[in-house]
Amino acid sequence: PLEAPARDPAAAARLLDAGIAAYRAGRIGDAATRLDAAVKADPTNALAWYYLGAVQWSLGKTDAARDNFRQGAAHEAAGTA
């Protein structure tokens, strides 16, 4: 059987908050770094995937953004968010 990825929801929440603050302040590179770390800390956090998608979109990385939006939607639909 496959093992679920290790999760650290507390770290993910801190990184998500920092990533959102950076995104809103226009520090897109910092936002990308923090949000990427947030989804690694908790891959089931739909909001982190959505914001990472928004950051990727703003960088012109539309394919990556769409993938991130899909990840967020999948976790939200599955109730794992």
mmCIF file of C-alpha atoms in Angstrom:
data_model
loop_
_atom_site.group_PDB
_atom_site.id
_atom_site.type_symbol
_atom_site.label_atom_id
_atom_site.label_comp_id
_atom_site.label_asym_id
_atom_site.label_seq_id
_atom_site.Cartn_x
_atom_site.Cartn_y
_atom_site.Cartn_z
ATOM 1 C CA PRO A 1 0.000 0.000 0.000
ATOM 2 C CA LEU A 2 1.058 3.568 -0.675
ATOM 3 C CA GLU A 3 1.849 5.747 2.281
ATOM 4 C CA ALA A 4 0.282 9.181 2.557
ATOM 5 C CA PRO A 5 2.811 11.991 2.256
ATOM 6 C CA ALA A 6 4.047 13.447 5.521
ATOM 7 C CA ARG A 7 2.075 16.535 6.466
ATOM 8 C CA ASP A 8 2.875 19.467 8.720
ATOM 9 C CA PRO A 9 -0.341 21.533 8.727
ATOM 10 C CA ALA A 10 1.012 24.056 11.244
ATOM 11 C CA ALA A 11 4.078 24.820 9.122
ATOM 12 C CA ALA A 12 1.914 24.910 6.004
ATOM 13 C CA ALA A 13 -0.430 27.447 7.620
ATOM 14 C CA ARG A 14 2.493 29.712 8.579
ATOM 15 C CA LEU A 15 3.980 29.463 5.092
ATOM 16 C CA LEU A 16 0.580 30.062 3.494
ATOM 17 C CA ASP A 17 0.055 33.220 5.567
ATOM 18 C CA ALA A 18 3.526 34.486 4.644
ATOM 19 C CA GLY A 19 2.957 33.609 0.986
ATOM 20 C CA ILE A 20 -0.377 35.420 0.854
ATOM 21 C CA ALA A 21 1.147 38.499 2.509
ATOM 22 C CA ALA A 22 4.011 38.493 -0.004
ATOM 23 C CA TYR A 23 1.597 38.038 -2.917
ATOM 24 C CA ARG A 24 -0.569 40.942 -1.781
ATOM 25 C CA ALA A 25 2.533 43.105 -1.318
ATOM 26 C CA GLY A 26 3.658 42.336 -4.871
ATOM 27 C CA ARG A 27 6.673 40.283 -3.797
ATOM 28 C CA ILE A 28 5.876 37.522 -6.264
ATOM 29 C CA GLY A 29 9.194 35.670 -6.012
ATOM 30 C CA ASP A 30 8.940 35.502 -2.225
ATOM 31 C CA ALA A 31 5.302 34.439 -2.523
ATOM 32 C CA ALA A 32 6.220 31.630 -4.917
ATOM 33 C CA THR A 33 8.921 30.326 -2.587
ATOM 34 C CA ARG A 34 6.694 30.346 0.468
ATOM 35 C CA LEU A 35 3.638 28.903 -1.249
ATOM 36 C CA ASP A 36 5.692 26.145 -2.847
ATOM 37 C CA ALA A 37 6.983 25.270 0.625
ATOM 38 C CA ALA A 38 3.403 25.383 1.967
ATOM 39 C CA VAL A 39 2.150 22.787 -0.522
ATOM 40 C CA LYS A 40 5.175 20.615 0.261
ATOM 41 C CA ALA A 41 4.442 20.899 3.985
ATOM 42 C CA ASP A 42 0.794 19.972 3.430
ATOM 43 C CA PRO A 43 -0.040 18.762 -0.076
ATOM 44 C CA THR A 44 -3.737 18.567 0.846
ATOM 45 C CA ASN A 45 -4.086 22.316 1.531
ATOM 46 C CA ALA A 46 -6.346 23.502 -1.285
ATOM 47 C CA LEU A 47 -5.939 27.198 -0.484
ATOM 48 C CA ALA A 48 -2.155 26.937 -0.763
ATOM 49 C CA TRP A 49 -2.544 25.316 -4.201
ATOM 50 C CA TYR A 50 -4.943 28.067 -5.320
ATOM 51 C CA TYR A 51 -2.595 30.863 -4.249
ATOM 52 C CA LEU A 52 0.386 29.082 -5.785
ATOM 53 C CA GLY A 53 -1.656 28.944 -8.989
ATOM 54 C CA ALA A 54 -2.336 32.673 -8.777
ATOM 55 C CA VAL A 55 1.374 33.357 -8.356
ATOM 56 C CA GLN A 56 2.261 31.129 -11.294
ATOM 57 C CA TRP A 57 -0.410 32.842 -13.390
ATOM 58 C CA SER A 58 1.026 36.272 -12.572
ATOM 59 C CA LEU A 59 4.452 35.007 -13.694
ATOM 60 C CA GLY A 60 2.982 33.934 -17.025
ATOM 61 C CA LYS A 61 3.340 30.239 -16.200
ATOM 62 C CA THR A 62 -0.219 29.422 -17.205
ATOM 63 C CA ASP A 63 0.229 25.653 -17.567
ATOM 64 C CA ALA A 64 1.713 25.392 -14.069
ATOM 65 C CA ALA A 65 -1.017 27.673 -12.755
ATOM 66 C CA ARG A 66 -3.749 25.478 -14.241
ATOM 67 C CA ASP A 67 -2.147 22.402 -12.695
ATOM 68 C CA ASN A 68 -2.064 24.120 -9.306
ATOM 69 C CA PHE A 69 -5.699 25.191 -9.606
ATOM 70 C CA ARG A 70 -6.625 21.586 -10.471
ATOM 71 C CA GLN A 71 -4.739 20.316 -7.432
ATOM 72 C CA GLY A 72 -6.580 22.755 -5.191
ATOM 73 C CA ALA A 73 -9.943 21.840 -6.698
ATOM 74 C CA ALA A 74 -9.254 18.118 -6.323
ATOM 75 C CA HIS A 75 -8.387 18.470 -2.639
ATOM 76 C CA GLU A 76 -11.353 20.734 -2.029
ATOM 77 C CA ALA A 77 -13.725 18.276 -3.758
ATOM 78 C CA ALA A 78 -12.265 15.325 -1.862
ATOM 79 C CA GLY A 79 -12.711 17.128 1.425
ATOM 80 C CA THR A 80 -9.015 16.829 2.235
ATOM 81 C CA ALA A 81 -8.563 20.598 2.313
#
